[in-house]
mmCIF file of C-alpha atoms in Angstrom:
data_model
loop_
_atom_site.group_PDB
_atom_site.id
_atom_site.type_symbol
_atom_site.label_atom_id
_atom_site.label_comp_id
_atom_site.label_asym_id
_atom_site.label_seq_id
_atom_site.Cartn_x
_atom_site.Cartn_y
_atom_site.Cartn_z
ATOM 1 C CA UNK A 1 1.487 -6.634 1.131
ATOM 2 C CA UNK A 2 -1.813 -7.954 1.584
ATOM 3 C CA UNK A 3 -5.213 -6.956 -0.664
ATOM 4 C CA UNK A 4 -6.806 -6.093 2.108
ATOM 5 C CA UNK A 5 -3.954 -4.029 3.173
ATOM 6 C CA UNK A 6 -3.651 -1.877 -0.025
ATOM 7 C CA UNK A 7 -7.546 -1.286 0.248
ATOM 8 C CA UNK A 8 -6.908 0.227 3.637
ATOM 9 C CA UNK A 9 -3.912 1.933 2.230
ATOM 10 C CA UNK A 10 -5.619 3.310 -0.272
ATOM 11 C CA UNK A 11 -9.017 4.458 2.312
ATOM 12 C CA UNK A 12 -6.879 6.494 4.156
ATOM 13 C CA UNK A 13 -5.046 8.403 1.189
ATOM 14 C CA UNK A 14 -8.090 9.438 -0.420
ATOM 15 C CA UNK A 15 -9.143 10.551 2.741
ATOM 16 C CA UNK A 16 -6.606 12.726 3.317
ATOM 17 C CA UNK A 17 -6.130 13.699 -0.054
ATOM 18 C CA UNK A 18 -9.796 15.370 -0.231
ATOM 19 C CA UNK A 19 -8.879 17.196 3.145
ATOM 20 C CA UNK A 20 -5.413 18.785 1.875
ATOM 21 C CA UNK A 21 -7.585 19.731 -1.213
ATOM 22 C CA UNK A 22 -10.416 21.122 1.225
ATOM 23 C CA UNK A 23 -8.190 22.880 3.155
ATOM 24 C CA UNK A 24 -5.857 24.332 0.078
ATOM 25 C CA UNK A 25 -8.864 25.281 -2.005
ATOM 26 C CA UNK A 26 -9.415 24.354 -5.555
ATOM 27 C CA UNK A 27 -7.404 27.696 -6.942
ATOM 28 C CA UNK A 28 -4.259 26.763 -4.884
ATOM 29 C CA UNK A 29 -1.154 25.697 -7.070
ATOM 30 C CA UNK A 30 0.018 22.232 -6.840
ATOM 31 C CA UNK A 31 3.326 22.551 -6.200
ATOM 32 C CA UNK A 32 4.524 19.144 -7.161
ATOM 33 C CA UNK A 33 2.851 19.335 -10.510
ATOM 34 C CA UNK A 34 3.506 22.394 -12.134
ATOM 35 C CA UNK A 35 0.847 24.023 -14.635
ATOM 36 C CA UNK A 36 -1.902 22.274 -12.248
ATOM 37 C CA UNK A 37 -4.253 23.863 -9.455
ATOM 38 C CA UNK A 38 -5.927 21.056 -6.855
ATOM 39 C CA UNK A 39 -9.125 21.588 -9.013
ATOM 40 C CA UNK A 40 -7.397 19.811 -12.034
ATOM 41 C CA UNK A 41 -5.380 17.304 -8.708
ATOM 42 C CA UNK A 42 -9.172 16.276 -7.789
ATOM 43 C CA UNK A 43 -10.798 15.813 -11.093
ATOM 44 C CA UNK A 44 -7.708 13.630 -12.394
ATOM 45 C CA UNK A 45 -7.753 11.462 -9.720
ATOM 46 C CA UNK A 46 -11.423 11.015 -9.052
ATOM 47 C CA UNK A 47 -11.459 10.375 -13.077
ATOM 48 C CA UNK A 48 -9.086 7.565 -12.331
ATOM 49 C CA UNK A 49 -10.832 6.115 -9.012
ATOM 50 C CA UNK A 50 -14.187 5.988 -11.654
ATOM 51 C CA UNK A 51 -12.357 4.025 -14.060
ATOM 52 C CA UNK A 52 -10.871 1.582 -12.296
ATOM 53 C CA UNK A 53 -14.143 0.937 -10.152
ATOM 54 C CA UNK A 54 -15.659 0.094 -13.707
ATOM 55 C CA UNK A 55 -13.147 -2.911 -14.142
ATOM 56 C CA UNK A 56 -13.636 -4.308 -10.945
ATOM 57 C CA UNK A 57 -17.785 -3.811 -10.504
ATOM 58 C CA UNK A 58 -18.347 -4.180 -14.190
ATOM 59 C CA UNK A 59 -15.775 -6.614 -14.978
ATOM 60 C CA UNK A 60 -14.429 -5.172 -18.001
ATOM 61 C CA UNK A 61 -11.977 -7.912 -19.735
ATOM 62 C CA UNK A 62 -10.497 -5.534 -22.128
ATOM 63 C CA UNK A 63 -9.219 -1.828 -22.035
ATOM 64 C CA UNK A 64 -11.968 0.428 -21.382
ATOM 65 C CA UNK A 65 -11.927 4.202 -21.832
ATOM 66 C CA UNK A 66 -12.523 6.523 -18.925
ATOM 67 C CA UNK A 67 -15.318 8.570 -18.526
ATOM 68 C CA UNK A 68 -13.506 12.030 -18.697
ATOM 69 C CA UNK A 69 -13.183 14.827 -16.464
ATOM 70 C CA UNK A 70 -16.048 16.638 -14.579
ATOM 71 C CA UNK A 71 -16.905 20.385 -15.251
ATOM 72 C CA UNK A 72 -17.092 20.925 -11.676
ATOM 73 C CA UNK A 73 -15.557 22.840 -9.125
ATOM 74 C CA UNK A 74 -14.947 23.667 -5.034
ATOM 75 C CA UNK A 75 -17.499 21.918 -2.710
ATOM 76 C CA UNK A 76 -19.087 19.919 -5.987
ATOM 77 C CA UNK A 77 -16.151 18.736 -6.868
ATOM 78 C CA UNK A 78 -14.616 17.313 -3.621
ATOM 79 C CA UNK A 79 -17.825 15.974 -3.090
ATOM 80 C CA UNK A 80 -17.838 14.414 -6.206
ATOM 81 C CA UNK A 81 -14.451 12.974 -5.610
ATOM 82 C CA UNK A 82 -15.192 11.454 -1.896
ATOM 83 C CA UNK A 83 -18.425 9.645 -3.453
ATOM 84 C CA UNK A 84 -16.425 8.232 -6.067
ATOM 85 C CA UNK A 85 -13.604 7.447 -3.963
ATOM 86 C CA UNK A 86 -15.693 5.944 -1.156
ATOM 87 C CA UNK A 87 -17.394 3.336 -4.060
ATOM 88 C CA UNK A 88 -13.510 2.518 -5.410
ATOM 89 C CA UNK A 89 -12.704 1.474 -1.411
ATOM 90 C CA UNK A 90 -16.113 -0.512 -1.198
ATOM 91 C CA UNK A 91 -15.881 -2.062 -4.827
ATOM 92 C CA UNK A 92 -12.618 -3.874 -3.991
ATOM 93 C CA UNK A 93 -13.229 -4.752 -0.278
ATOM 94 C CA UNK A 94 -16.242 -6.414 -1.435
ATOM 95 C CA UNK A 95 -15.025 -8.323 -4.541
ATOM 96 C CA UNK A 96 -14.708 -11.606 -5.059
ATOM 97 C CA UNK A 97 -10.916 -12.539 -4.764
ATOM 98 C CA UNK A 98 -11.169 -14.594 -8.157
ATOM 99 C CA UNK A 99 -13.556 -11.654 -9.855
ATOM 100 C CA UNK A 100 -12.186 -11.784 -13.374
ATOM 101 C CA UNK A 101 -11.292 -8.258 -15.252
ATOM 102 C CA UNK A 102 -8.572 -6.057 -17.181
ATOM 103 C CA UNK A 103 -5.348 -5.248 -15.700
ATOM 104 C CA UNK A 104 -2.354 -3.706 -17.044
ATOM 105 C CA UNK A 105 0.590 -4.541 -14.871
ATOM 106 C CA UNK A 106 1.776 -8.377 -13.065
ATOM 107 C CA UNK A 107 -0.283 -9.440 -10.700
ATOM 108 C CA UNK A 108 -1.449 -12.524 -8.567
ATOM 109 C CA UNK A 109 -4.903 -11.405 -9.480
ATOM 110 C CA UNK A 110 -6.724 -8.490 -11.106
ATOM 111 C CA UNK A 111 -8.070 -7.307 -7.523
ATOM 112 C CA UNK A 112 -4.667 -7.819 -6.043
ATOM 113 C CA UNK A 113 -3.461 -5.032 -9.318
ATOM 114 C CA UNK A 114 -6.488 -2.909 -8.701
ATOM 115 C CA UNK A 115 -5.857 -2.851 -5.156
ATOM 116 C CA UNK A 116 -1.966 -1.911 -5.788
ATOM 117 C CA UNK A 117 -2.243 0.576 -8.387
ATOM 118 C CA UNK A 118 -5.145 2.695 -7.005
ATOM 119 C CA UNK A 119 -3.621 2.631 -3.712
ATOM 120 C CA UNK A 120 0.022 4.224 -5.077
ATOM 121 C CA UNK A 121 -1.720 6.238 -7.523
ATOM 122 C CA UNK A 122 -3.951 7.905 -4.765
ATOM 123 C CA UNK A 123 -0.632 8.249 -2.077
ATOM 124 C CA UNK A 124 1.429 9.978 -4.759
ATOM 125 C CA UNK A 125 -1.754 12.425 -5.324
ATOM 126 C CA UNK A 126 -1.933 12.709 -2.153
ATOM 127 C CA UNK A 127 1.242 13.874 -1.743
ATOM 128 C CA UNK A 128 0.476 16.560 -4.157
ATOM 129 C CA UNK A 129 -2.800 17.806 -2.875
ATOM 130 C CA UNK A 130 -0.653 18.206 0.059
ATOM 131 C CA UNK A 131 1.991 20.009 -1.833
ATOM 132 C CA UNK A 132 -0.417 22.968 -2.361
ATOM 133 C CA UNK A 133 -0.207 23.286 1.557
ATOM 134 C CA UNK A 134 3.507 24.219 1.754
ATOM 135 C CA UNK A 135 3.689 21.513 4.393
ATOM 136 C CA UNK A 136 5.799 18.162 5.128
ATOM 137 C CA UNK A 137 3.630 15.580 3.572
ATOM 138 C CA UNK A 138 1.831 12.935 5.758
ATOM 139 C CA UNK A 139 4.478 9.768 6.565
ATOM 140 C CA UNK A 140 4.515 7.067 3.977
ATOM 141 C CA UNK A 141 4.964 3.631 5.354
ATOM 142 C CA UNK A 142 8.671 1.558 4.768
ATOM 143 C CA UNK A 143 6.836 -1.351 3.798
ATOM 144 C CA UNK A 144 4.326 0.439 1.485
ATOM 145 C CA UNK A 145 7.294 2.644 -0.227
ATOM 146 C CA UNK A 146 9.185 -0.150 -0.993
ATOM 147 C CA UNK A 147 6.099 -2.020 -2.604
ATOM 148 C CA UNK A 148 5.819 1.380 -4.702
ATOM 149 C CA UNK A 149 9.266 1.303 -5.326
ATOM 150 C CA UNK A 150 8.760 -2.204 -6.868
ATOM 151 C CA UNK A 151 5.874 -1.513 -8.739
ATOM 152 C CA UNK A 152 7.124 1.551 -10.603
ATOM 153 C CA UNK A 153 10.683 -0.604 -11.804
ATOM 154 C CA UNK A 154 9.697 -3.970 -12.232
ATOM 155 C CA UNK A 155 5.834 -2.731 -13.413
ATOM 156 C CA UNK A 156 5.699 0.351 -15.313
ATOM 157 C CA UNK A 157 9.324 0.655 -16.626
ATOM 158 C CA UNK A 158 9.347 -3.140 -17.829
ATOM 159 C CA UNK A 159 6.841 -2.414 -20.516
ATOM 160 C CA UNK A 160 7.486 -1.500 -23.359
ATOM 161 C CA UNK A 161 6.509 2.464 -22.937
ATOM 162 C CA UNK A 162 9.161 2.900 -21.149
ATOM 163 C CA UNK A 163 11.042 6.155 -22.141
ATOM 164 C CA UNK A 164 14.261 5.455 -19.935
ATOM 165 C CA UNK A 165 16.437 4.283 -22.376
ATOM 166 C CA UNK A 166 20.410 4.616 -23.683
ATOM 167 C CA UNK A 167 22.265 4.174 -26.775
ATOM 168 C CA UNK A 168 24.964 2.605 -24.478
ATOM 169 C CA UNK A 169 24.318 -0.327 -21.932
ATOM 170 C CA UNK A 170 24.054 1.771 -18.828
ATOM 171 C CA UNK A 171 23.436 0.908 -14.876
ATOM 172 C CA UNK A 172 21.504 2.016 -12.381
ATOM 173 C CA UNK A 173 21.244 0.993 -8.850
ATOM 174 C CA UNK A 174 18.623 2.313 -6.372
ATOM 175 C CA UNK A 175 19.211 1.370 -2.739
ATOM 176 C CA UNK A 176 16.530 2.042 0.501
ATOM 177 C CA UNK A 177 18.688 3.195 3.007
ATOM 178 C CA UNK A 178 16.323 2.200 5.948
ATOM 179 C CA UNK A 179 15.142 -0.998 4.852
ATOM 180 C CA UNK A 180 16.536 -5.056 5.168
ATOM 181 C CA UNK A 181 19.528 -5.517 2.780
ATOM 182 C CA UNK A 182 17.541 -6.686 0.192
ATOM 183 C CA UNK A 183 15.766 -3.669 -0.655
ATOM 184 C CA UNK A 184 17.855 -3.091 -3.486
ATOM 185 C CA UNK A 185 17.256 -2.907 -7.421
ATOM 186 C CA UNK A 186 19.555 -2.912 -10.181
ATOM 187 C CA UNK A 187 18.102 -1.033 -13.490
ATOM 188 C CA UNK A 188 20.008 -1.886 -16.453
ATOM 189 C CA UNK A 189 19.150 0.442 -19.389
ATOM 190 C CA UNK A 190 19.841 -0.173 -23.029
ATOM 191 C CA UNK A 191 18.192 0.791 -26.419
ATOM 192 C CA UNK A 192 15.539 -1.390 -24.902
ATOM 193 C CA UNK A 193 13.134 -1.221 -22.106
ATOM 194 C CA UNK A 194 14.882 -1.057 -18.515
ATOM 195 C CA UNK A 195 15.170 -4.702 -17.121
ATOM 196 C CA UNK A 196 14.922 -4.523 -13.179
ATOM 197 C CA UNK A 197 16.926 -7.126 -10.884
ATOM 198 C CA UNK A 198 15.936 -7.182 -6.787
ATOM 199 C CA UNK A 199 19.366 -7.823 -6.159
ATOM 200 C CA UNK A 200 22.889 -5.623 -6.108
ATOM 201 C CA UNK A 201 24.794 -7.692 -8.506
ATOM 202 C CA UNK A 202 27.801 -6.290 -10.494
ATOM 203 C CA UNK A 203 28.447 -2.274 -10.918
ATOM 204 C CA UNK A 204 26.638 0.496 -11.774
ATOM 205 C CA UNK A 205 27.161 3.710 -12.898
ATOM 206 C CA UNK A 206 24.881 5.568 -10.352
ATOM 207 C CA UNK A 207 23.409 4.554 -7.451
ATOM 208 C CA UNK A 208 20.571 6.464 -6.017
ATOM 209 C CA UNK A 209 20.148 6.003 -2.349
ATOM 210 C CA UNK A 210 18.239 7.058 0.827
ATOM 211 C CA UNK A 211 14.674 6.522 3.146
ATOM 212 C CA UNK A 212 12.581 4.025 1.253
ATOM 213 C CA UNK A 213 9.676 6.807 1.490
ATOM 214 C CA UNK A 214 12.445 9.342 0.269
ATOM 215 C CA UNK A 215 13.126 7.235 -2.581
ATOM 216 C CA UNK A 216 9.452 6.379 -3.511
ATOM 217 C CA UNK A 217 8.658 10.066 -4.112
ATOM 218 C CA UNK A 218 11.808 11.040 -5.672
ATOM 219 C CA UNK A 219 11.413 8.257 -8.287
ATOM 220 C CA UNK A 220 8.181 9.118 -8.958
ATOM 221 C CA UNK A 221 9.624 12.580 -9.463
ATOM 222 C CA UNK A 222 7.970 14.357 -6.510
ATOM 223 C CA UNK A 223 11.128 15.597 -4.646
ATOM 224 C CA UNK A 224 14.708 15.286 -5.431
ATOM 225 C CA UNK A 225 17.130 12.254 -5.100
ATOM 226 C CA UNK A 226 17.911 11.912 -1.240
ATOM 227 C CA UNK A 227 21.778 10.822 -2.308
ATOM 228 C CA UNK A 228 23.103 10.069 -5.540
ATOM 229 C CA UNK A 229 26.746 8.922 -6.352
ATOM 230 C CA UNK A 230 28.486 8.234 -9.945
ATOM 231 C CA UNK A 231 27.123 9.585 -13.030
ATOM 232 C CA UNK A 232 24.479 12.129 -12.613
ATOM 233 C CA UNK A 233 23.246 11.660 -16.181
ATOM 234 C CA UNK A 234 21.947 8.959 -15.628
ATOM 235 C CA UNK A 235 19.826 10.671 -12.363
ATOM 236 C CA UNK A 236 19.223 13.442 -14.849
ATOM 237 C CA UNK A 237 17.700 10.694 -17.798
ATOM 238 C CA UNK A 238 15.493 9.605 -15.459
ATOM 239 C CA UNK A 239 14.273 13.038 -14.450
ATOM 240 C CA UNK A 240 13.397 13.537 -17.853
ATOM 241 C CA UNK A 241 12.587 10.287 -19.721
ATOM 242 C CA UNK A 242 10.504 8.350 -16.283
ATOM 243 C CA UNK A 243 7.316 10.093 -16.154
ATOM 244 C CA UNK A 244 3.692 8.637 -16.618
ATOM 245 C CA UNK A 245 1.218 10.113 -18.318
ATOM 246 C CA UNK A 246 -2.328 9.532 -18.690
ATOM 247 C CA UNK A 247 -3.503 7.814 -22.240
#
């Protein structure tokens, strides 16, 4: 995908994020993060939007820290959030493509990361803002899921923070069910951090499969696994090791 794509992407998802959490109210429970009402949803997120505006406008070459979370609440707060949101969507649709800043994950530039990461970390809040609704979520794209899919295995569980490890050399195999045959990934898991193949080669010992959106949300442990065969442990391991957390 396209920059400009994920800054669209990533328009729209705020968008409707700050309407689910309008429409739930700021006391509502969020039911795909437990222990959090939309209040603490908004103010994470709009924390997040902040700090990764600051890269980008203020061209940060090093780790910055963000600016912490806003005592504010109901209309403030959403209000707050859509301000902050709206200069994150203008910040990158009006950098330069070559605009020189911190990053965190492999990129072809730091405004093609930016772009990425804010636009995945805003559709998975999203998803949870909507979560406080007791509705279906709004559609995620095949295209865009995969992309996330991508970004969470060969991005965030390359490094080195990776928790999803085994004292054994383990594999796991995550298939999208509605996508081109190569929209496959094989995970193999060790004492070390998980290295991530695009490709189906060899065995594994699970293989989690379904919808690429499906997928997308169940890896980023928002709903269960659509299908999983072979060794549940390993399904299980990720449940409990996979998760990122703010730092």
């Amino acid at each position: 995908m396209k920059t400009a794509e994920f800054v669209a992407t990533l328009d729209r998802e705020g968008r409707l994020l700050a309407e689910a959490a309008e429409r739930a109210g700021t006391d509502a429970k969020v039911a795909t993060c437990p222990g959090w009402q939309v209040r603490d949803l908004v103010r994470h997120t709009g924390m997040v939007h902040r700090w990764a505006t600051a890269f980008v406008a203020e061209g940060h070459t090093s780790y910055h820290p963000d600016g912490g979370l806003p005592d504010l609440d109901g209309a403030e707060l959403l209000a707050w959030f859509r301000e902050g949101h709206r200069r994150l969507v203008d910040t990158l649709a009006t950098a330069p493509a070559d605009v020189e800043c911190w990053s965190f994950l492999p990129a072809p530039s730091p405004l093609a990361f930016w772009a990425r990461r804010q636009a995945h970390e805003t559709t998975v809040h999203r998803v949870d803002a909507e979560s406080a609704l007791a509705e279906a979520p709004t559609a995620i794209a095949t295209d865009f899921a995969l992309d996330g899919i991508d970004e969470l295995l060969n991005g965030f569980h390359a490094r080195a923070r990776s928790g999803v490890r085994t004292q054994e050399p383990r594999v796991l195999r995550v298939r999208a069910s509605d996508a081109p045959s190569d929209a496959v990934w094989t995970v193999r898991l060790s004492q070390d951090a998980p290295v991530t193949t695009r490709d189906a080669a060899g065995e594994a010992h699970c293989e989690l499969s379904g919808p690429a959106a499906r997928l997308y949300l169940s890896l980023w442990n928002r709903l269960p696994f659509p299908a999983l065969a072979g060794d549940a442990t390993l399904a299980a391991l990720w449940r409990e090791k996979s998760g990122i957390t703010w730092s």
